[in-house]
Short mmCIF file of C-alpha atoms and ligand atoms in Angstrom, two decimals:
data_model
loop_
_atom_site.label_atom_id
_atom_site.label_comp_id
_atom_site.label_asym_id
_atom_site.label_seq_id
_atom_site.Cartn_x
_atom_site.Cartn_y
_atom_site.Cartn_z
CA UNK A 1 -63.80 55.51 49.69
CA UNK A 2 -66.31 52.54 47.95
CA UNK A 3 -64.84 49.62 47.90
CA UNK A 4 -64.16 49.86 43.56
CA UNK A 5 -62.31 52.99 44.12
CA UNK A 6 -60.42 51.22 46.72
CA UNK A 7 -59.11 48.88 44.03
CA UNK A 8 -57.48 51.79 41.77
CA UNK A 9 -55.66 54.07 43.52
CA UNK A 10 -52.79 56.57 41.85
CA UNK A 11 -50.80 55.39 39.73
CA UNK A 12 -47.41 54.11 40.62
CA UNK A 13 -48.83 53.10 43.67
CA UNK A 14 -47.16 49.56 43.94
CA UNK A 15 -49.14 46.51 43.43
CA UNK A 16 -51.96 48.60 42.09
CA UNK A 17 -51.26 49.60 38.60
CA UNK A 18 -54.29 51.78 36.90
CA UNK A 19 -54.22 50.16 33.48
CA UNK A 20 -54.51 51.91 30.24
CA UNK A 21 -57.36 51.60 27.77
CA UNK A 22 -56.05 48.44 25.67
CA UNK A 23 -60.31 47.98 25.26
CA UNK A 24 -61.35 50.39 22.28
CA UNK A 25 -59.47 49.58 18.87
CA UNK A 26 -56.30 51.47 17.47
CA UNK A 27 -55.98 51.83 13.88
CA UNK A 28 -53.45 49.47 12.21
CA UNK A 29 -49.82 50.74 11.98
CA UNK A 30 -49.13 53.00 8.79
CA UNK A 31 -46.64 51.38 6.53
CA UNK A 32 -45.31 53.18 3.10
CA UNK A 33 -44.78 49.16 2.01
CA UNK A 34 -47.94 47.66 1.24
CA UNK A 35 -48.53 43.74 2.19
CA UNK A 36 -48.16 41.40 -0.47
CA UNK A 37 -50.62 39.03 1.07
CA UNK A 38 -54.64 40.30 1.12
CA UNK A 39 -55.90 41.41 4.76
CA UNK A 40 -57.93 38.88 6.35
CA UNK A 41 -61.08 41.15 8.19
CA UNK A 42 -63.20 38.93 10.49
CA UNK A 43 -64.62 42.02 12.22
CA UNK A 44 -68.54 40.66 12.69
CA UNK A 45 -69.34 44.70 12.90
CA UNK A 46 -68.54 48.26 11.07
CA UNK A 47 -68.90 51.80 12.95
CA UNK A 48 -70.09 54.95 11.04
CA UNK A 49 -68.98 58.23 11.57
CA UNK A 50 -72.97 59.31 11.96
CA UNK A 51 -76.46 58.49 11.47
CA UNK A 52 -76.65 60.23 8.05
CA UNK A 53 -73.56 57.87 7.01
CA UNK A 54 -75.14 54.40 8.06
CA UNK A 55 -78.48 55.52 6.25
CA UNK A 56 -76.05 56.51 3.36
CA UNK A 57 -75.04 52.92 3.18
CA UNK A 58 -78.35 51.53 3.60
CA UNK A 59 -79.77 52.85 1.14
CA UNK A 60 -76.97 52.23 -1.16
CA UNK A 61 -75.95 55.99 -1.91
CA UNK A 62 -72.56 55.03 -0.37
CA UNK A 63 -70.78 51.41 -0.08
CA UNK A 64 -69.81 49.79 3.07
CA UNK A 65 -70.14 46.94 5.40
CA UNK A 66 -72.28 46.86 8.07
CA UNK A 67 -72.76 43.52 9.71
CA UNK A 68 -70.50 40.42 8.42
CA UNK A 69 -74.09 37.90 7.95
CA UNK A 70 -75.16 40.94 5.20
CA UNK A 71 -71.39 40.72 3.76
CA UNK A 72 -67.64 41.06 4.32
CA UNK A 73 -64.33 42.47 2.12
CA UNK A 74 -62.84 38.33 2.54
CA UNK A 75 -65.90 37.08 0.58
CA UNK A 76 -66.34 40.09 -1.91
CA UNK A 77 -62.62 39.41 -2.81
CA UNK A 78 -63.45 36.24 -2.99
CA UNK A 79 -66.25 36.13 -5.21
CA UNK A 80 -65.02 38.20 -7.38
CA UNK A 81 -62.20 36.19 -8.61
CA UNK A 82 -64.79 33.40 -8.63
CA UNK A 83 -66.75 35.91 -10.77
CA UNK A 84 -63.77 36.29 -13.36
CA UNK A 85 -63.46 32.33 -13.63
CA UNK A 86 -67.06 31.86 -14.12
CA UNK A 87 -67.90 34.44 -16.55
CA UNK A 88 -70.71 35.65 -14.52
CA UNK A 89 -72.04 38.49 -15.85
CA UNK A 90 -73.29 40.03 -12.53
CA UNK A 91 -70.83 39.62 -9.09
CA UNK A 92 -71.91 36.49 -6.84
CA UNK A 93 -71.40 35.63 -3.74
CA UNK A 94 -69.62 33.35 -1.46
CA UNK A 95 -71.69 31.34 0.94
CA UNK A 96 -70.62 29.01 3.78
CA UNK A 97 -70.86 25.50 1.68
CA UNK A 98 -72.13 24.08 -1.84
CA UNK A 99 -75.04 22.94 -0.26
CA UNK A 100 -75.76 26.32 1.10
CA UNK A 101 -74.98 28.05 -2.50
CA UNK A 102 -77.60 25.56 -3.78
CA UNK A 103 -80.40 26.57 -1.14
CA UNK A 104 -79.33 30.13 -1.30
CA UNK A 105 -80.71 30.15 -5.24
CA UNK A 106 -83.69 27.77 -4.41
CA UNK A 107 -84.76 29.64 -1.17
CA UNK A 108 -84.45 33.11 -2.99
CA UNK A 109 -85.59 32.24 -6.39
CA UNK A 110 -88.50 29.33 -5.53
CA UNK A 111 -91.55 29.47 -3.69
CA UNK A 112 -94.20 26.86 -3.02
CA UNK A 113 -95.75 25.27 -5.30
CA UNK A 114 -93.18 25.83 -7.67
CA UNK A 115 -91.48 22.45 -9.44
CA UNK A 116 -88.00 21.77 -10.09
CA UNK A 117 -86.75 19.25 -12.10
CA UNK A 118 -83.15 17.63 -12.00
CA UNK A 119 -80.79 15.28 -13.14
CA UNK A 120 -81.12 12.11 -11.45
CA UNK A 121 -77.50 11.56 -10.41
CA UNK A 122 -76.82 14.63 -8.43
CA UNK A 123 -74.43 14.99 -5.45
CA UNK A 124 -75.70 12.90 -2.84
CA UNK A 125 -77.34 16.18 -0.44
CA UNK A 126 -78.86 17.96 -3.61
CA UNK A 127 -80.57 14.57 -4.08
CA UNK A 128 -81.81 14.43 -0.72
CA UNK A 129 -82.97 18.45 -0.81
CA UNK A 130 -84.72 17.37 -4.03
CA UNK A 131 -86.76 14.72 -2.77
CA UNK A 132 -86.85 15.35 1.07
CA UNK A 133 -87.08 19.03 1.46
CA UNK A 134 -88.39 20.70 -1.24
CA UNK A 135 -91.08 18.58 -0.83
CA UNK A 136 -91.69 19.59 2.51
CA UNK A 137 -91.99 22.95 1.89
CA UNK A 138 -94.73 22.60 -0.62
CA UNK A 139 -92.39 22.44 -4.11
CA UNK A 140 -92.71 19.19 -6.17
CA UNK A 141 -90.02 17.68 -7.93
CA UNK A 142 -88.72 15.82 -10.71
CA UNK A 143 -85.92 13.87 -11.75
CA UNK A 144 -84.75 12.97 -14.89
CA UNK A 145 -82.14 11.40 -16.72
CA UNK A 146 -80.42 14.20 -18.27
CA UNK A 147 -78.14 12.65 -20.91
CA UNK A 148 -80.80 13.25 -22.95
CA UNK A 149 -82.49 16.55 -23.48
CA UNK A 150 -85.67 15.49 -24.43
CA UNK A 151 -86.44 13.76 -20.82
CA UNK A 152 -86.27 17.67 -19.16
CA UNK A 153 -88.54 18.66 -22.14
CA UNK A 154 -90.72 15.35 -20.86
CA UNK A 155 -90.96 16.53 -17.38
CA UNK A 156 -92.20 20.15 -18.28
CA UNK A 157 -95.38 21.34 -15.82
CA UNK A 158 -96.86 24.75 -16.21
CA UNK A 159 -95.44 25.83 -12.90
CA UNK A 160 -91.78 24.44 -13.54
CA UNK A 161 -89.21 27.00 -12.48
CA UNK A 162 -85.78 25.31 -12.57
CA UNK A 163 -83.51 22.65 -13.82
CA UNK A 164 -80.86 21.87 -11.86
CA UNK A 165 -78.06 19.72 -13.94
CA UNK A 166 -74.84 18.82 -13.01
CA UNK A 167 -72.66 18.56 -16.36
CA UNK A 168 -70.84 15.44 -15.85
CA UNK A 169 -72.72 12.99 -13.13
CA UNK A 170 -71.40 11.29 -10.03
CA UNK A 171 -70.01 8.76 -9.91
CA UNK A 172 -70.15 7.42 -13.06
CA UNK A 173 -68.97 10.36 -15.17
CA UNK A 174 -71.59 10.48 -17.41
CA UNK A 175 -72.02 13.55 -19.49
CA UNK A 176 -75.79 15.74 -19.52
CA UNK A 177 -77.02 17.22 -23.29
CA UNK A 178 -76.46 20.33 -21.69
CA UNK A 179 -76.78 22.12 -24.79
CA UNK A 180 -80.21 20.15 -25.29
CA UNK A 181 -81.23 21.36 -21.55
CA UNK A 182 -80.43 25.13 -21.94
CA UNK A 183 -82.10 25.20 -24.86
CA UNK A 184 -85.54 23.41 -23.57
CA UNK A 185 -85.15 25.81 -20.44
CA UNK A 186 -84.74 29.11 -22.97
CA UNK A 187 -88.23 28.12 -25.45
CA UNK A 188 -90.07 27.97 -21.82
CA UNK A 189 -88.58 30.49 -19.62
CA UNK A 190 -87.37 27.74 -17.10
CA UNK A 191 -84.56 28.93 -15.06
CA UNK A 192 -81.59 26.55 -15.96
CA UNK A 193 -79.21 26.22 -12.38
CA UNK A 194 -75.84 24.31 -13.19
CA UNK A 195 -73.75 22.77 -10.37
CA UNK A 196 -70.16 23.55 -11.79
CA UNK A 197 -68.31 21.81 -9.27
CA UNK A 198 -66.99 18.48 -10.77
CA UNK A 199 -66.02 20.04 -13.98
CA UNK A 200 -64.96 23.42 -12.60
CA UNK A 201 -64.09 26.46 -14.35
CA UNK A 202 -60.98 25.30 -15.88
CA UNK A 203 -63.22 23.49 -18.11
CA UNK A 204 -66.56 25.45 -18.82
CA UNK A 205 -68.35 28.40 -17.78
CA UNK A 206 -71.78 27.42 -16.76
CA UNK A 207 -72.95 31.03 -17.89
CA UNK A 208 -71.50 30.11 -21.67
CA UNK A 209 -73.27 26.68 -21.43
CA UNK A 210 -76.38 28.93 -20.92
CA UNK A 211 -77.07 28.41 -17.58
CA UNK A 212 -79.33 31.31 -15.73
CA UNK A 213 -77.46 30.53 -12.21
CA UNK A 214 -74.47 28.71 -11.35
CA UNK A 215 -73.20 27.10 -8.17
CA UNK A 216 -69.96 26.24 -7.10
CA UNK A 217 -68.74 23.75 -4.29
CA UNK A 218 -64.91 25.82 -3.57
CA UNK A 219 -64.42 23.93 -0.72
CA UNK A 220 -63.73 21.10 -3.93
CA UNK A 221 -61.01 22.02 -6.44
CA UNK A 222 -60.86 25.88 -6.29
CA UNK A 223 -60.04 26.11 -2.79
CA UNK A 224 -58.10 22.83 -3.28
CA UNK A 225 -56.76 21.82 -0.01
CA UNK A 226 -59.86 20.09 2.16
CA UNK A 227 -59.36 22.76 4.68
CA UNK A 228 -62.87 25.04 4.16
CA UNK A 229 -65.70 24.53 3.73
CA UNK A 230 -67.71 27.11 1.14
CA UNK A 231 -69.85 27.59 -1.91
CA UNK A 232 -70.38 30.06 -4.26
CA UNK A 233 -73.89 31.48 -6.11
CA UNK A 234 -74.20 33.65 -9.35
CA UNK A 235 -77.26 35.17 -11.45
CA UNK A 236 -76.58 36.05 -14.87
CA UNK A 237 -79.74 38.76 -14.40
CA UNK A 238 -78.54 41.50 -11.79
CA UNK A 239 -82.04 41.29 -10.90
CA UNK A 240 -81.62 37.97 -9.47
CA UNK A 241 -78.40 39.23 -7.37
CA UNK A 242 -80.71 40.84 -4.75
CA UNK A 243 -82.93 37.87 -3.86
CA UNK A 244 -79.58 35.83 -3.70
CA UNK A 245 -77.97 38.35 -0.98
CA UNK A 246 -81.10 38.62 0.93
CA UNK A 247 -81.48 34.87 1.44
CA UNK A 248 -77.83 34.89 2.52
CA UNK A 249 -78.03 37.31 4.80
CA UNK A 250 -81.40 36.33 6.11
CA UNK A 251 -81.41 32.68 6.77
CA UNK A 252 -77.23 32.87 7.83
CA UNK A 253 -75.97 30.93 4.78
CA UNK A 254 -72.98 33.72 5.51
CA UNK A 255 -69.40 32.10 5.08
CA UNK A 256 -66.48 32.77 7.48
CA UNK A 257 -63.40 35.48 6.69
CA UNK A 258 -60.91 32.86 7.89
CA UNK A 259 -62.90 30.41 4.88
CA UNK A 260 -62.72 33.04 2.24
CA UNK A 261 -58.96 34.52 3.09
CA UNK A 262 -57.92 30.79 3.20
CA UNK A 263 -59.78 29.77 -0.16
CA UNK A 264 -58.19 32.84 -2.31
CA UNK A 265 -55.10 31.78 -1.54
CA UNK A 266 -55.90 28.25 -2.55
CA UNK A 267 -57.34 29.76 -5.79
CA UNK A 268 -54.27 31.05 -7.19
CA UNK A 269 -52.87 27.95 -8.02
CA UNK A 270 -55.82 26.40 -9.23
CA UNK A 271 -54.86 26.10 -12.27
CA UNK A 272 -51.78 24.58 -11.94
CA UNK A 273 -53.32 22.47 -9.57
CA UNK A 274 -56.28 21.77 -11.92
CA UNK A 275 -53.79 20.51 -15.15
CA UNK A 276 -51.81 18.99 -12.76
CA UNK A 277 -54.35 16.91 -11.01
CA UNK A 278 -56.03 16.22 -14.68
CA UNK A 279 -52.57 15.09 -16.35
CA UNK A 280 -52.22 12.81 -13.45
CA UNK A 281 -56.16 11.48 -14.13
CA UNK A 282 -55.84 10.78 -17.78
CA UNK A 283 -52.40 8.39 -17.49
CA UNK A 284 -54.31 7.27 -14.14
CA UNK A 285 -57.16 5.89 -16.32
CA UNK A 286 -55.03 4.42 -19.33
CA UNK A 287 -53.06 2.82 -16.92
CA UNK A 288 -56.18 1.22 -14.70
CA UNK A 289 -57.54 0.42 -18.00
CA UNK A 290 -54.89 -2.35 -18.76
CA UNK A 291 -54.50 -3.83 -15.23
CA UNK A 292 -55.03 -7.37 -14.42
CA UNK A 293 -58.45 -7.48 -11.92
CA UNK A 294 -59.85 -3.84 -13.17
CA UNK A 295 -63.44 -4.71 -14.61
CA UNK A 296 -64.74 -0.99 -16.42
CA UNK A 297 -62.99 2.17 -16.23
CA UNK A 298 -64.91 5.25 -16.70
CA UNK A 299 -63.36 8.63 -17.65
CA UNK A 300 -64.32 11.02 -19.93
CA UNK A 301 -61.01 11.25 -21.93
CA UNK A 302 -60.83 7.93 -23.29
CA UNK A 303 -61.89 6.77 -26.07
CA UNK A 304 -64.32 3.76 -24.71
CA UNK A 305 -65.95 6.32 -22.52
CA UNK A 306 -69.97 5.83 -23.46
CA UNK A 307 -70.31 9.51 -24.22
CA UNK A 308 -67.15 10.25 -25.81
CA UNK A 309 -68.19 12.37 -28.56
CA UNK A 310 -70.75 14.49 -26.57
CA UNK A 311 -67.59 15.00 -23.22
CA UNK A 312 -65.27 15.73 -26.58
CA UNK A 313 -67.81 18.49 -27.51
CA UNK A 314 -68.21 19.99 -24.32
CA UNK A 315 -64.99 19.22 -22.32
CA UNK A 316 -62.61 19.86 -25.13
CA UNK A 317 -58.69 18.39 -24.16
CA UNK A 318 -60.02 19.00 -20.35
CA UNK A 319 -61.80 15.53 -19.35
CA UNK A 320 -61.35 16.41 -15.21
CA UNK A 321 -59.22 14.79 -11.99
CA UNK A 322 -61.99 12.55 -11.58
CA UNK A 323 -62.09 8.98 -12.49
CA UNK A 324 -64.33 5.79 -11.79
CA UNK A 325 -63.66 2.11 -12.28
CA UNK A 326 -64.97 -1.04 -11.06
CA UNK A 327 -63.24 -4.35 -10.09
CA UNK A 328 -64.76 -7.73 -10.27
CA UNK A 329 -65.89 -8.60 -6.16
CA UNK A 330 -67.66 -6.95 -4.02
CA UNK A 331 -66.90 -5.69 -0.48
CA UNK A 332 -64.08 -8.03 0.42
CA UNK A 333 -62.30 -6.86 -2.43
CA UNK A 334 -63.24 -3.21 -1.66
CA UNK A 335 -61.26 -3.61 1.45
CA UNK A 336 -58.59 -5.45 0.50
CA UNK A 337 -58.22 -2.33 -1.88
CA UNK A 338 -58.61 0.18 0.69
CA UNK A 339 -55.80 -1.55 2.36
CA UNK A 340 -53.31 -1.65 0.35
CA UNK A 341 -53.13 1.40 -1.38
CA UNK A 342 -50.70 3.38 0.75
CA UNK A 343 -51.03 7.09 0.59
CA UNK A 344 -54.57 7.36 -1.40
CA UNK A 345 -56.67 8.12 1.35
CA UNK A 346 -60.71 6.55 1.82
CA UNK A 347 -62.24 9.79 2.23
CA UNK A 348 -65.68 10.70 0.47
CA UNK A 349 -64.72 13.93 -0.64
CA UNK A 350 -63.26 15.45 -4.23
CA UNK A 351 -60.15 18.32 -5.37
CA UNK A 352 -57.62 17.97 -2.50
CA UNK A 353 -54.08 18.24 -3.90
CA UNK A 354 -53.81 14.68 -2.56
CA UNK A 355 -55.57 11.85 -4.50
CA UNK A 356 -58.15 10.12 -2.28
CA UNK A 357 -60.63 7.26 -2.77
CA UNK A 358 -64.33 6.88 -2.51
CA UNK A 359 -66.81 4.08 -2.38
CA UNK A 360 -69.85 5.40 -3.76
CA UNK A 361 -71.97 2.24 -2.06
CA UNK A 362 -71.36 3.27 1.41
CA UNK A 363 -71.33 7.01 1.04
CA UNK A 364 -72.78 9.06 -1.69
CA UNK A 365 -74.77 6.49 -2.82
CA UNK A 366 -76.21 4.50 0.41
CA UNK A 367 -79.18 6.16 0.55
CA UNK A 368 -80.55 4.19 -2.60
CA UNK A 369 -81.40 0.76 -2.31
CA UNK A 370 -79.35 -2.52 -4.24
CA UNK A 371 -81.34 -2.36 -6.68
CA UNK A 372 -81.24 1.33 -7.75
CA UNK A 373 -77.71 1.62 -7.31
CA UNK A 374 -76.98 -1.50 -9.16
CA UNK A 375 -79.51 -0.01 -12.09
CA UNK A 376 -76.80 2.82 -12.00
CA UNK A 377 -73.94 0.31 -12.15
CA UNK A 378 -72.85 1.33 -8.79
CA UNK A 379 -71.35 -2.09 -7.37
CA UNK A 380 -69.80 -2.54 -4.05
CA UNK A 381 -66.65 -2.66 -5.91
CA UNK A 382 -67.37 0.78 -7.37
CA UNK A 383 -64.64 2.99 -6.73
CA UNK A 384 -64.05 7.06 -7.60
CA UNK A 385 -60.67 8.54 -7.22
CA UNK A 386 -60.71 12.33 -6.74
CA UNK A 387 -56.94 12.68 -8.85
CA UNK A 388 -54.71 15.18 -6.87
CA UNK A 389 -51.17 16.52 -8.19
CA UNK A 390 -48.75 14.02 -6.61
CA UNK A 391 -45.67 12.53 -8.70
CA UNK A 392 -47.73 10.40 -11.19
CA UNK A 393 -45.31 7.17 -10.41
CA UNK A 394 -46.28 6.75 -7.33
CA UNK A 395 -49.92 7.18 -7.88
CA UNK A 396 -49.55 4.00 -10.57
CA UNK A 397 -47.81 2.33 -7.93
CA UNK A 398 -50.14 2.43 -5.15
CA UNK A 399 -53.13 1.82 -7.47
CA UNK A 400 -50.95 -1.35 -9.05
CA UNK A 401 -50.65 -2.50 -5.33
CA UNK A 402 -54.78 -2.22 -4.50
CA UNK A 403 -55.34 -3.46 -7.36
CA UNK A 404 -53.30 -6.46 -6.97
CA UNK A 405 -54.43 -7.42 -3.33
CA UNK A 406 -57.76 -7.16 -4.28
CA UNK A 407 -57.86 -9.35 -7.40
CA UNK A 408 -55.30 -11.40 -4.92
CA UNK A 409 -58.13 -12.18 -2.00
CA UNK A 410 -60.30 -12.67 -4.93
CA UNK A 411 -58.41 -15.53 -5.79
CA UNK A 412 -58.46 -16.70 -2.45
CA UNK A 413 -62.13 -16.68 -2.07
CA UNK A 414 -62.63 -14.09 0.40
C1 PLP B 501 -69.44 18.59 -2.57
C2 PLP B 501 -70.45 18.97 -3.57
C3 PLP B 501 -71.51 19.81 -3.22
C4 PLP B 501 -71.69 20.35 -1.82
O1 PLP B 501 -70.62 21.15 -1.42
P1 PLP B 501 -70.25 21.36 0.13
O2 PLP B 501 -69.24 22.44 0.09
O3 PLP B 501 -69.74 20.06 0.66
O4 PLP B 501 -71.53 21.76 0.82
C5 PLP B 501 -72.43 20.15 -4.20
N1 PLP B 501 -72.32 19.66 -5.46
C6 PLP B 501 -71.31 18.85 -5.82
C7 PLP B 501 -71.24 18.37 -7.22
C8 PLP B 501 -70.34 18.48 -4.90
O5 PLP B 501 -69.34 17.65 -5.27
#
């Protein structure tokens, strides 16, 4: 006998067990009952009964899966209820952050020498891809001030491809002519991209505002619960769709099953979550508005907002979770604020169902220098609260008690 046969010898032979196959896959357990719940599939790879069948596939004269980087049932299901709260008119796709939704349509729909221009108050990262790595890879760039349509129409070169706007800007919550912009991008054939993260679906469809392709950050407010991280990318020409998937699947911008199973089951209560969160935002604001020690208070559903009749327009009675406001101070009193405001938590991120606190200075914003943030009014005593959907009481409470400590140590000089 070798020595491996040595090892298994017959079975029931104490001590020696020969054990059976638990390697290869069984099929799941029949059940008459079906599961309320949607399966969560994080196989990386799908077997075919033959050769013929994979081709089948691959050539698209049957559907399937194949290998989870080229796509996956938890981010079809996925996108497609993204798809229904979009409006898209052709099925997107789910990709593994915002950020990579946003290179997924530049790196399948630009090449170099194309130029892009954009709104000059983007998310933080789309402001660094805009003026750090596009231009790197041979694109140029421009950005604009985009409450006004006519800048975009300004900033027009023969070999401009895109216009990437986000509706209402961060931090200060100003709103773009985004009627203005889709229609400049329509006369020239520009490809208009809108980031629909801030305002969200609840509020507009970037597809009915005109846009060509729209982007999503769900691991914001749709997924809702800072636990995943993911993004989502639409065309609204099905020709567009295949470039899209192929830059997905070929520089592994590919999201993760757990992500996507966990993020539809956020979804379905985004809207309560949404109104919620927005209620909350609006009495938030009125309230901060009227406080001893609050400076400016920005938000686009009040009436001293500086584009109140254009966020009226587009918004409607849906102004967001997100509000700004400035106290006077500067980083003293942005501590002492931090400090005392209980539960809010000082986290630079937006649309958890708990309210947290940014400081646009130090984050988002740090990359620019004194003077360009102060040009955008962005003060170290610039604050941004992402509203969540927490009793509304205590959220006046806790923002009574920052406030107070802060105008407090202002008093004392610190
Ligand atoms: C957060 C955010 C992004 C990036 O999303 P990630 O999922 O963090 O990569 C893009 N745009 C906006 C407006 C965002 O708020």
């Amino acid at each position: 006998m070798t020595k491996s046969e040595d090892r298994w010898k017959a079975p029931g032979d104490r001590g020696n067990r020969r054990l059976p196959n638990v390697v290869r896959r069984s099929p799941f357990p029949p059940s008459e009952s079906r599961a309320l719940g949607s399966p969560l599939q994080p196989a990386v790879v799908y077997a075919t009964p033959d050769v013929d069948a994979l081709e089948d596939q691959y050539e698209g004269r049957a559907v399937g899966y194949t290998y989870a980087r080229e796509g996956h049932p938890n981010a079809d299901l996925l996108a497609a209820k993204i798809d229904a709260l979009e409006a898209a008119p052709a099925p997107g796709l789910i990709t593994s952050s915002g950020m990579s939704a946003i290179t997924a349509a530049v790196l399948g729909v630009l090449k170099a020498g194309d130029h892009v221009i954009a709104g000059d108050q983007l998310y933080g990262k789309s402001l660094r891809l805009l003026n750090q790595d596009l231009p790197r890879l041979g694109l140029s760039t421009t950005l604009v001030g985009v409450a006004d349509a006519a800048n975009v129409a300004e900033a027009l070169r023969p070999e401009t491809r895109m216009v990437l706007v986000e509706v209402v800007s961060n931090p200060t919550l100003r709103i773009a002519d985004i009627d203005g912009i889709a229609a400049v991008c329509r006369e020239h054939g520009v490809l208009l991209l809108i980031d629909n993260t801030f305002t969200t679906p609840a509020v507009v469809s970037g597809f009915e505002l005109g846009a060509d392709l729209v982007v999503n950050s769900v691991t914001k407010l749709l997924a809702g619960h800072s636990d995943v991280t993911l993004g989502y990318v639409a065309a609204r020409d099905p020709a567009l769709r295949e470039p899209l998937e192929d830059a997905v699947a070929t520089w592994g911008l590919t999201p993760s099953p757990w992500d996507c199973w966990m993020a539809e089951r956020g979804l379905h209560t985004f809207e309560l979550r949404f109104e919620r969160a927005q209620d909350n935002a609006q009495r938030i604001a009125d309230h901060l508005a009227g406080l001893v020690g609050v400076d400016e208070v920005f938000y686009p559903g009040r009436d001293d907002h500086p584009d109140r009749a254009l966020a009226r327009a587009l918004l409607g009675k849906n102004p967001g979770n997100m509000v700004s406001f400035t106290l006077p101070g500067g980083r003293a009193q942005a501590n002492a604020l931090m400090r005392a405001l209980g539960g809010i938590a000082f986290a630079p991120t937006l649309g958890d169902v708990s309210t947290t606190i940014s400081h646009p200075a130090s984050s988002s914003h740090r990359g620019l220098t004194e003077a360009q943030r102060e040009a955008l009014g962005i003060t170290e005593a610039f604050f941004r609260l992402s509203v969540g959907i927490e009793d509304p009481a205590l959220l006046l409470d806790e923002l009574g008690a920052g406030v107070a400590a802060a105008h407090r140590s202002l008093a004392e000089g610190g």
